Coordinates of C-alpha atoms and ligand atoms in Angstrom, one line a residue:
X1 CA -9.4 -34.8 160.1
X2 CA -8.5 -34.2 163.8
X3 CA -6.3 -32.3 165.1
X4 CA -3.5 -33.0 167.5
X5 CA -4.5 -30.0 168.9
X6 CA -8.6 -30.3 168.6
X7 CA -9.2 -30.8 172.4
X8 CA -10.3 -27.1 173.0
X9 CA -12.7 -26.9 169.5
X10 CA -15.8 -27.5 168.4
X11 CA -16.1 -26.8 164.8
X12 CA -13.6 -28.3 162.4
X13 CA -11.0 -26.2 160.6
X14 CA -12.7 -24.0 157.7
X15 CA -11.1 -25.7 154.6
X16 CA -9.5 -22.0 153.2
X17 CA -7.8 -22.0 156.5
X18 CA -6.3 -25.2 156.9
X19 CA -4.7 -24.0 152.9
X20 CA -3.3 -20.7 154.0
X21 CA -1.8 -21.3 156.9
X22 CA -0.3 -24.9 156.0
X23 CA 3.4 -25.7 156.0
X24 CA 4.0 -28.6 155.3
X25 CA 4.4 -28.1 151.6
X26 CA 7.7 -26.6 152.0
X27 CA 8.9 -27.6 155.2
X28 CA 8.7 -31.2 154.2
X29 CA 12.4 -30.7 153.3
X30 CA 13.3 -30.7 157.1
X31 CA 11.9 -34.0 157.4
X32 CA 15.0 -36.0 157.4
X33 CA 16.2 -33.6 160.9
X34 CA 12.9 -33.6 162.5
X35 CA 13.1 -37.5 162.9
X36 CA 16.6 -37.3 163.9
X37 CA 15.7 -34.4 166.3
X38 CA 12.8 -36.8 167.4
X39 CA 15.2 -39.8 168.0
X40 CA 17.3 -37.4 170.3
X41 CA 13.9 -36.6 171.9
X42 CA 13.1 -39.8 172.9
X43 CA 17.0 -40.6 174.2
X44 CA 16.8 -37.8 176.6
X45 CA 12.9 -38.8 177.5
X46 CA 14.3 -42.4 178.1
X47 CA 16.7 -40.4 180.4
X48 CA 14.0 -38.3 182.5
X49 CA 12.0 -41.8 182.9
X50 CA 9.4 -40.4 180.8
X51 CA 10.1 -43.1 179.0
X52 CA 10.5 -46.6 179.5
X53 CA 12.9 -48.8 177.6
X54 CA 10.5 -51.0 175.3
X55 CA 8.4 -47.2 174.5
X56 CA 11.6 -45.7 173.3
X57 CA 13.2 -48.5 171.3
X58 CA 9.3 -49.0 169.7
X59 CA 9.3 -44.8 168.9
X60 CA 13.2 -45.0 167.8
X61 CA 12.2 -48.4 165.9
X62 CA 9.2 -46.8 164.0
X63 CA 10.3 -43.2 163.4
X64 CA 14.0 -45.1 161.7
X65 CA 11.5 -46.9 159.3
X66 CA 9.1 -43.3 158.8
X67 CA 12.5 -41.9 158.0
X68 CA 13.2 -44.8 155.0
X69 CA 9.9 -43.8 153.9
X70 CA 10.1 -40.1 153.8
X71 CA 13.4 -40.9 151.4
X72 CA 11.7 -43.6 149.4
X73 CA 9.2 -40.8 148.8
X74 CA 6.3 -43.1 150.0
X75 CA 5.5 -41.0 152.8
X76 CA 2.4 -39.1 152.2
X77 CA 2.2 -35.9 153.3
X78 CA -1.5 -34.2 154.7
X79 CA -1.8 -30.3 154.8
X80 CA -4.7 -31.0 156.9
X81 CA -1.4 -31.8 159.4
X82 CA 0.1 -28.5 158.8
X83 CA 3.2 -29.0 159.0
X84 CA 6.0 -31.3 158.8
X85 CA 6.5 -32.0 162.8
X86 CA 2.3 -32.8 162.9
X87 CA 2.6 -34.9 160.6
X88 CA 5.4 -37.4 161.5
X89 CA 3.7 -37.3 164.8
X90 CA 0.8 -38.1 163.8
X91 CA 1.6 -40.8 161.7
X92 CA 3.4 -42.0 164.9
X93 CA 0.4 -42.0 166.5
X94 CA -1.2 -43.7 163.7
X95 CA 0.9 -46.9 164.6
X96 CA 1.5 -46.8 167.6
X97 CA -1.1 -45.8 169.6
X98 CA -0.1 -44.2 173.2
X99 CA 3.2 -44.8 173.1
X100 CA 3.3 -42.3 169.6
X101 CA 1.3 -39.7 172.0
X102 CA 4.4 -39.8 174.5
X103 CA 6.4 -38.6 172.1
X104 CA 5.7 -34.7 172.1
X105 CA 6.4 -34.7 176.0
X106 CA 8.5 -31.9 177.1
X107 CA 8.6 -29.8 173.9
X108 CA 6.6 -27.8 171.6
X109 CA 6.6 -27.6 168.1
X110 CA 8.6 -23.7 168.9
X111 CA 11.4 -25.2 170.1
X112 CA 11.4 -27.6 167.4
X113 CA 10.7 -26.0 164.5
X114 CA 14.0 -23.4 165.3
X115 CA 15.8 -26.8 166.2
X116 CA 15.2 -28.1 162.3
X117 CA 16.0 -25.3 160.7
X118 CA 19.4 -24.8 162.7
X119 CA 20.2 -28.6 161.8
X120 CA 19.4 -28.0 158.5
X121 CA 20.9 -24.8 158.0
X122 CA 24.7 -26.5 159.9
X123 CA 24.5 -29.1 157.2
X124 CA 23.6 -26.7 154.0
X125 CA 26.5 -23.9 155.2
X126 CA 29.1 -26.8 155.2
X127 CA 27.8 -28.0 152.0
X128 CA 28.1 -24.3 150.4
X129 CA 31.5 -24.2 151.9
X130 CA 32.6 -26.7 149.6
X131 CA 31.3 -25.2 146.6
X132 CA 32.6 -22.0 147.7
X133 CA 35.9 -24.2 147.9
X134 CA 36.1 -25.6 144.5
X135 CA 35.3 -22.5 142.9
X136 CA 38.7 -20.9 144.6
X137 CA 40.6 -24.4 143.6
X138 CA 39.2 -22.9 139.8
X139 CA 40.4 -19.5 140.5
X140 CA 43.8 -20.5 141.4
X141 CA 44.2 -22.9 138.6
X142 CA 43.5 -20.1 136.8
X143 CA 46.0 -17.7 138.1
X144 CA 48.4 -20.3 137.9
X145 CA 48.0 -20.3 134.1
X146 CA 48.1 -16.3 133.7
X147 CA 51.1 -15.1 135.8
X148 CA 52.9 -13.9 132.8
X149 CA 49.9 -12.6 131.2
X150 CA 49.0 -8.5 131.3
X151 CA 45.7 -7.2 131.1
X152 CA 44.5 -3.9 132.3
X153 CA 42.7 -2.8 135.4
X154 CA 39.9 -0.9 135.3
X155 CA 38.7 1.6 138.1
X156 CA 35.7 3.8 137.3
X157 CA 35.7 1.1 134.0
X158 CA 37.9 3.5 132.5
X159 CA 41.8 1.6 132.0
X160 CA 43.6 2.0 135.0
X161 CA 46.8 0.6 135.4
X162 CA 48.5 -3.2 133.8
X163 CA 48.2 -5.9 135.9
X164 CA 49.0 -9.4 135.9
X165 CA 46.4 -11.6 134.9
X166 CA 46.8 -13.9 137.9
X167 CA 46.5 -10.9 140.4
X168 CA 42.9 -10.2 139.3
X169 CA 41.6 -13.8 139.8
X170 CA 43.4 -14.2 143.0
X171 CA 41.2 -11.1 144.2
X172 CA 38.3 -12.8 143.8
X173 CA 39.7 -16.3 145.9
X174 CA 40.1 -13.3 148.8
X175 CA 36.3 -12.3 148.6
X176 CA 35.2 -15.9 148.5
X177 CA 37.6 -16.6 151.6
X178 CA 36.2 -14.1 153.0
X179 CA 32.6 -15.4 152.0
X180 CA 33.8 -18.6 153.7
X181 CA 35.1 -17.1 157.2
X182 CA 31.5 -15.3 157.4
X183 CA 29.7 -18.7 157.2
X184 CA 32.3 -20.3 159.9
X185 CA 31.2 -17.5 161.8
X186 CA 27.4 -17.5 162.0
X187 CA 28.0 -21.2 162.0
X188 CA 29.9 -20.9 165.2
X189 CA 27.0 -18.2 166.4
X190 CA 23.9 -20.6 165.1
X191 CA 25.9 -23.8 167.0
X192 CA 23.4 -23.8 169.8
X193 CA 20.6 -26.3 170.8
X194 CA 17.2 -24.7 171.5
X195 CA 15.5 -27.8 172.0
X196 CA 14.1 -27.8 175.9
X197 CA 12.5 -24.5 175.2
X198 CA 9.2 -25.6 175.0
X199 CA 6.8 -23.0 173.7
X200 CA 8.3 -19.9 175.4
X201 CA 9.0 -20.7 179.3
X202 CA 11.2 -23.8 179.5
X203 CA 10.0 -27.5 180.2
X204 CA 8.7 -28.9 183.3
X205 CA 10.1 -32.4 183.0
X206 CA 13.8 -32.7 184.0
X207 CA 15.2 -33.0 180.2
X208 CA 19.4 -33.1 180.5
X209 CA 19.4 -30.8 177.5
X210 CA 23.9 -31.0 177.7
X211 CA 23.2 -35.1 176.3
X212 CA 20.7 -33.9 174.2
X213 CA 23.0 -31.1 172.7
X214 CA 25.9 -34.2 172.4
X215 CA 23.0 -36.6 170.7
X216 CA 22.1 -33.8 167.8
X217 CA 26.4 -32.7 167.9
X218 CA 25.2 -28.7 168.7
X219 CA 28.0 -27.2 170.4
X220 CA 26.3 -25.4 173.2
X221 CA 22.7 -24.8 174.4
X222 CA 20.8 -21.6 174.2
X223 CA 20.5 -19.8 177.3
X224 CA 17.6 -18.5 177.3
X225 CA 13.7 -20.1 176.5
X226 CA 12.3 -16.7 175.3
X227 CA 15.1 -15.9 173.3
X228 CA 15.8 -19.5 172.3
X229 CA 11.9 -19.9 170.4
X230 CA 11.3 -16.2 169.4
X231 CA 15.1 -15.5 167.4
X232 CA 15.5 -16.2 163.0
X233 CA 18.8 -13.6 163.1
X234 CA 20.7 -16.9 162.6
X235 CA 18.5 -17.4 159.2
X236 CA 18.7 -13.5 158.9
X237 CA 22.7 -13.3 159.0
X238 CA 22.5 -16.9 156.7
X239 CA 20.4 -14.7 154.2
X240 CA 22.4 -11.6 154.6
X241 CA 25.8 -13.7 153.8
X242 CA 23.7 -15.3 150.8
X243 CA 23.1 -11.8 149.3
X244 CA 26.3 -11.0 149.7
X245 CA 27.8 -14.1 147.9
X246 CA 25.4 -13.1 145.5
X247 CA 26.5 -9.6 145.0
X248 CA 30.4 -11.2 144.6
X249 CA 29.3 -13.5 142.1
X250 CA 27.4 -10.9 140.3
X251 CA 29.9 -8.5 140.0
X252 CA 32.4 -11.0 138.8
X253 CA 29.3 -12.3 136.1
X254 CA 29.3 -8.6 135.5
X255 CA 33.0 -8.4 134.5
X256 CA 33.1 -11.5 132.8
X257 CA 30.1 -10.3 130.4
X258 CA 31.7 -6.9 129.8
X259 CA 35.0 -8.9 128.6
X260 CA 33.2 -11.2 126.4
X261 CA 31.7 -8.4 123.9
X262 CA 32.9 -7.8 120.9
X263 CA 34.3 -4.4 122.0
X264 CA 36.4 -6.1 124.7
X265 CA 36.8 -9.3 123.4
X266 CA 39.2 -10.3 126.3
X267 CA 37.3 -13.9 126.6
X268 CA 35.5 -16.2 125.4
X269 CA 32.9 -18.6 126.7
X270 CA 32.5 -22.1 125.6
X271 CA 29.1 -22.5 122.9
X272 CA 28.0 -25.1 125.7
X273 CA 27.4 -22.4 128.4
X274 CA 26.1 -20.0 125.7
X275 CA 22.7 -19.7 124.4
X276 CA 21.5 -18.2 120.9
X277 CA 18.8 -15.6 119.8
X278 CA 15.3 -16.7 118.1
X279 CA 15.6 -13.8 116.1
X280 CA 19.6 -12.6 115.5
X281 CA 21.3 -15.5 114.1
X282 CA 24.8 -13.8 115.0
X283 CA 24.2 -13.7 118.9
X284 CA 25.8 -16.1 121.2
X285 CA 24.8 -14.9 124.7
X286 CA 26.3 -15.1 128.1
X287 CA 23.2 -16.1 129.8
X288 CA 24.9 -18.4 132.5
X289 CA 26.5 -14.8 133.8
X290 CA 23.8 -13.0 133.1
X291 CA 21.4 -15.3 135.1
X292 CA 23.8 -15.1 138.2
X293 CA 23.6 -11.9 138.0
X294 CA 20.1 -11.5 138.0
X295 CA 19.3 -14.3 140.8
X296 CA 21.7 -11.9 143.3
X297 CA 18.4 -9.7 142.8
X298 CA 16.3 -12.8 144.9
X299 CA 18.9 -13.0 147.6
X300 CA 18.7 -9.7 148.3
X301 CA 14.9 -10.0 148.3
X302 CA 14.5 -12.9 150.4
X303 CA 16.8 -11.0 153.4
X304 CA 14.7 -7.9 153.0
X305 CA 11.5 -10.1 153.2
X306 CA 12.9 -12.0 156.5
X307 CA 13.8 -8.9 157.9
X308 CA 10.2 -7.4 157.7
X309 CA 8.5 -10.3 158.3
X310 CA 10.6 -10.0 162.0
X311 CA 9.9 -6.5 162.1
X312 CA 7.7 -5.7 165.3
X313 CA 6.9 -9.0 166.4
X314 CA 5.8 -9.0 170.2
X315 CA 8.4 -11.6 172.3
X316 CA 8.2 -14.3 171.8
X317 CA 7.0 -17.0 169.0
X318 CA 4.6 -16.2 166.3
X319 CA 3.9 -17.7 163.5
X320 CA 4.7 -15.2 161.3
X321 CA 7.7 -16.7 161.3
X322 CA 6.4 -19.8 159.2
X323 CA 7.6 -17.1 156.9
X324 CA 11.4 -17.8 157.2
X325 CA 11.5 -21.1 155.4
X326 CA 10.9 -20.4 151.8
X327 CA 13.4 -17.5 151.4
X328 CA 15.8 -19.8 153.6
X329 CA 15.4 -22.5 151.0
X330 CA 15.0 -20.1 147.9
X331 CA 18.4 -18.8 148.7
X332 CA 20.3 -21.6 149.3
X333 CA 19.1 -23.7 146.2
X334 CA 19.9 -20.1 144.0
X335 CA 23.2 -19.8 145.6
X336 CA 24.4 -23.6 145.1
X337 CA 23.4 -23.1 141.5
X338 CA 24.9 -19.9 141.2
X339 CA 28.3 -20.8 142.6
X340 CA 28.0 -24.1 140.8
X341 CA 27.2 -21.9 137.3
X342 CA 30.2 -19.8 137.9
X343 CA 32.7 -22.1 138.4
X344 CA 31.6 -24.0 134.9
X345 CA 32.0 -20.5 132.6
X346 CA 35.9 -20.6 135.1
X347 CA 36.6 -24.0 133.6
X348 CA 35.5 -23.3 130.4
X349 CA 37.0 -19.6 130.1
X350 CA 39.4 -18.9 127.1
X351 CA 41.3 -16.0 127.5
X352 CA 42.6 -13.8 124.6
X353 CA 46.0 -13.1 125.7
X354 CA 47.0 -10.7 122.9
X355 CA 44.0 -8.8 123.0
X356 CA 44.8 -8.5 127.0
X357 CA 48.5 -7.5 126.3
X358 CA 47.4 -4.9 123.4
X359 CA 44.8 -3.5 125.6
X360 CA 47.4 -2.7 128.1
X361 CA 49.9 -0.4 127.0
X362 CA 50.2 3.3 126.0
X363 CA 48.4 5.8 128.6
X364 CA 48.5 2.9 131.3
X365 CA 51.9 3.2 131.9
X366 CA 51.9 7.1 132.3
X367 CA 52.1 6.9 135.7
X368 CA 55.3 5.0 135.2
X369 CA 56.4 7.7 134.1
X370 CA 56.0 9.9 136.4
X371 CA 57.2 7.5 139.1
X372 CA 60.4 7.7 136.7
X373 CA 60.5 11.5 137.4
X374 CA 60.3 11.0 141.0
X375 CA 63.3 8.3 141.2
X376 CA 65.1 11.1 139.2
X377 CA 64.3 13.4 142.7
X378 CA 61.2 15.4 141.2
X379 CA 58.6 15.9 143.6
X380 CA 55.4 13.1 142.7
X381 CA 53.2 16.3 142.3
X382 CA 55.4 17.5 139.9
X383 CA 56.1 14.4 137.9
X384 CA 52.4 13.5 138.2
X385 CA 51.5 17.0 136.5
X386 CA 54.4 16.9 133.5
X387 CA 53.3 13.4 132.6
X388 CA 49.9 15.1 132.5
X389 CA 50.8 17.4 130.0
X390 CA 52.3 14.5 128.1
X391 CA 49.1 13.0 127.6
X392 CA 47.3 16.2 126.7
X393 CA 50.5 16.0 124.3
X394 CA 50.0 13.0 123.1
X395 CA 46.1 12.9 122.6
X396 CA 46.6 16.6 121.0
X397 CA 49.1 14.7 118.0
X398 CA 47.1 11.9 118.1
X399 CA 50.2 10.0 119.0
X400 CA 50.8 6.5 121.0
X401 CA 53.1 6.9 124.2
X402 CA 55.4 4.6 122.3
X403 CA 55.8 6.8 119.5
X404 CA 57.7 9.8 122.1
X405 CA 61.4 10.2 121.2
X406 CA 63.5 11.3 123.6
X407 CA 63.9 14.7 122.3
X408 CA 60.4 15.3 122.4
X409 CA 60.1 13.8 126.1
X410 CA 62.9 16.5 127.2
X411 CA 61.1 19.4 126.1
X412 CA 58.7 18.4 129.4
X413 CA 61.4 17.4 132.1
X414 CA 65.5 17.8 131.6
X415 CA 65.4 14.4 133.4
X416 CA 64.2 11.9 131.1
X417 CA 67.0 10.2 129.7
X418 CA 67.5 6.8 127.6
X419 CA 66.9 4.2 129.6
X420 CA 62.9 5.5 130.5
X421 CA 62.4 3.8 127.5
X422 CA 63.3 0.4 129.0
X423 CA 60.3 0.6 131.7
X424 CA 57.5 1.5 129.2
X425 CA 56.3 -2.0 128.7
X426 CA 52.9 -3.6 130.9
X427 CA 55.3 -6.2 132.5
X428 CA 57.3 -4.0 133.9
X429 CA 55.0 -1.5 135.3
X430 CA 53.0 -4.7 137.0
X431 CA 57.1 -5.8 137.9
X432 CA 57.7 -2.6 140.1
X433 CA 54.2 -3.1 142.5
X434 CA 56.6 -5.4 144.2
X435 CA 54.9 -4.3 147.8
X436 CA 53.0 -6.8 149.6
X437 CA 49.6 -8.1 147.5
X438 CA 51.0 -5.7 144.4
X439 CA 51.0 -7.0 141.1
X440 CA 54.7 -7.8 140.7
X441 CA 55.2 -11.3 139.0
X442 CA 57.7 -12.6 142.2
X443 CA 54.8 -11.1 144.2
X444 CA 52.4 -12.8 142.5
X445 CA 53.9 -16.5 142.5
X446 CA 54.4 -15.6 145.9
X447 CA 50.4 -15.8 146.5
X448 CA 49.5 -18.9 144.3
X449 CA 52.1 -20.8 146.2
X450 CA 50.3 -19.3 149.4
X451 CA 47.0 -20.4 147.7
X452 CA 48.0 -23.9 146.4
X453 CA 48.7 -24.8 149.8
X454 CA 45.6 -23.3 151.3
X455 CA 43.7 -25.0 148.8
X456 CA 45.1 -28.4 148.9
X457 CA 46.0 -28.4 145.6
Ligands
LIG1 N1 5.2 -24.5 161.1 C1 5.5 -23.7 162.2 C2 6.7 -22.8 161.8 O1 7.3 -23.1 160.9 C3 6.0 -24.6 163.3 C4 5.8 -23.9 164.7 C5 4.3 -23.7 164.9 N2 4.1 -23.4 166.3 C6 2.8 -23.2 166.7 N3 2.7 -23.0 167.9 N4 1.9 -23.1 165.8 O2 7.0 -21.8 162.4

């Protein structure tokens, strides 16, 4: 088949190189922006009197119906066309003739391509903002459900301190609006038009790149050709927000699957999001988590690949960069799924409140304790070294916190007197991190009021 690009050759393409350096087997997916990009193409043309007005309502006419095609599926695809801007042009050409060889005026297929993928990408970063979205609408119904419910937090997984249930699940809406700001940011970064390029230098015809900017809704134009045709960091800082989506969602999958085992038994997943063993009849197995967890692994693979594929390329385009597309598309497909995944397992999450509560107690309120000592006017240090000895105390008698009396408490500080015994409960440990974003249940509400309201819900 010939080229759109044959002029200068003799010999036809060797077959082995026409398969390894096609792209038009994955980059078919940006077929729906190319045409639009092509339609803006031939507006600003019109505009430069490239163009006259029955050539660009013939290209706008055919390229509208190519489009209907391409969704229909009943557009047929060639690798011998490379990629997915060859072949939409050539099919142009295909029908009509000349005025389908006007088309490519003023542009080159560098300028493009990055003009697609930034399209693309504008559309797919909203789209993940909603998911991200409805998966903190799930986490605050959540904590709306569990402000009066204690469980303990863990640092080094070893029990830390009680907090309220509500107060962990509203840290993870903070990541994931955090997650959000960094996609409204590249977004905002990414928001430039790098059509009127051309290959590397700029175009020679008088393009008004400002109405072509308006046609495609990009913000602002890039400012420079060079840099405008040889940059992917807006893919690379895309990936590198993917990965660390991923890593969020992971180490919440990772929580989630440590609370579900027997041992823990804080939770339980619905059977419907579980899957069984071929072999252990018992096993009912977090595999949605687990799967999340391990598909963080390819969104940190896919930046690391981008990034060396970038490494030490010469200024400006080359087409190593073909290489940005599948990881792009890998990780935005894995992501969608992976938020979509995480917020099923939030819906159907059961939570096993007296386990939480019993898990809670005892040696998590010892620094209550000491606290105690310090409102009575002993130095924290102090305190923080007599409730030590308490629990070397306790574990030594194999005794629970509860079971102290207050004779036995005195033998370590003068100052304990009756009422410590009215503080030594989960609730009101959380009840006294009344600071700003502590535990405290006023403190608490305080945030999910915050949150509905942020949320829309
Ligand atoms: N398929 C190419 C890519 O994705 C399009 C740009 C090719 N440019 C070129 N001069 N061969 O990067």
């Amino acid at each position: 088949m010939k080229k759109p690009w044959s002029g200068r050759f003799h010999e036809e393409t060797d077959k082995f190189v026409e398969e390894f350096t096609e792209s038009v087997s994955f980059d078919k997916e940006l077929a729906e922006y190319d045409i639009e990009q092509d339609i803006a193409h031939v507006k600003t043309l019109l505009k430069a009197k490239v163009l006259d007005d029955e050539e660009a309502n013939k290209l706008i006419r055919e390229l509208s119906k190519i489009r209907e095609e391409v969704k229909k599926g009943e557009f047929e695809w060639k690798k011998e066309l490379e990629d997915v801007h060859m072949n939409i042009e050539a099919e142009l050409i295909k029908r009509l003739g000349d005025i389908g060889r006007k088309l490519h005026t003023a542009r080159s297929r560098n300028d493009q391509v990055a003009t697609d993928v930034k399209l693309f990408l504008k559309g797919e970063i909203k789209e993940i903002q909603r998911f991200l979205k409805e998966l903190r609408k799930s986490l605050v119904r959540i904590a709306e459900n569990t402000v009066d419910l204690v469980m303990p937090a863990y640092t080094h997984l070893q029990k830390a301190q009680p907090i309220r249930v509500a107060h962990y699940f509203l840290a993870y809406r903070e990541v994931f609006i955090k997650d959000d700001e960094r996609l409204s940011d590249l977004y905002r970064r990414l928001d430039e038009l790098p059509l009127g390029s051309g290959a590397v230098a700029g175009v020679d015809f008088p393009l008004e790149r400002f109405f072509t900017a308006k046609e495609l809704n990009f913000n602002k134009l890039t400012r420079n050709s060079i840099y405008a045709t040889a940059e992917r960091d807006f893919i690379l800082e895309f990936l590198f927000v993917a990965a660390l989506i991923g890593q969020h969602l992971s180490r919440l999958a990772e929580d989630l699957i440590i609370w579900n085992t027997e041992e823990f038994g804080f939770v339980e997943l619905p059977d419907k999001l579980c899957t069984g063993s071929s072999i252990m009849p018992q096993k009912k197995n977090p595999d949605v988590l687990e799967i999340i967890r391990g598909k963080t692994g390819r969104l940190y693979g896919n930046l690391i690949a981008l990034l060396t594929v970038m490494k030490g390329l010469p200024m400006a385009y080359n087409r190593d960069m073909q290489e940005d597309k599948e990881p792009l598309f890998d990780s935005i497909r894995n992501l969608k799924n992976m938020i979509k995944g995480m917020q099923l397992i939030l819906n159907g999450l059961t939570l096993k409140e007296q386990v939480m509560k019993r898990a809670s107690g005892n040696f998590l309120l010892i620094t209550d304790l000491a606290n105690y000592l310090v409102e009575k006017g002993i130095p924290f240090r102090t305190a923080h070294h007599i409730a030590g000895s308490i629990v070397a105390y306790l574990v030594e008698k194999g005794k629970k916190l509860e079971d102290l009396t207050l004779e036995e408490l005195k033998q370590f500080s003068e100052k304990f007197e009756k009422d410590v015994f009215g503080i030594l409960t989960p609730e009101k440990s959380t009840d006294r991190k009344r600071v700003f974003g502590g535990t405290a249940r006023e403190e608490v509400l305080r945030r999910i009021e915050v949150a509905k309201l942020e949320e829309g819900l």
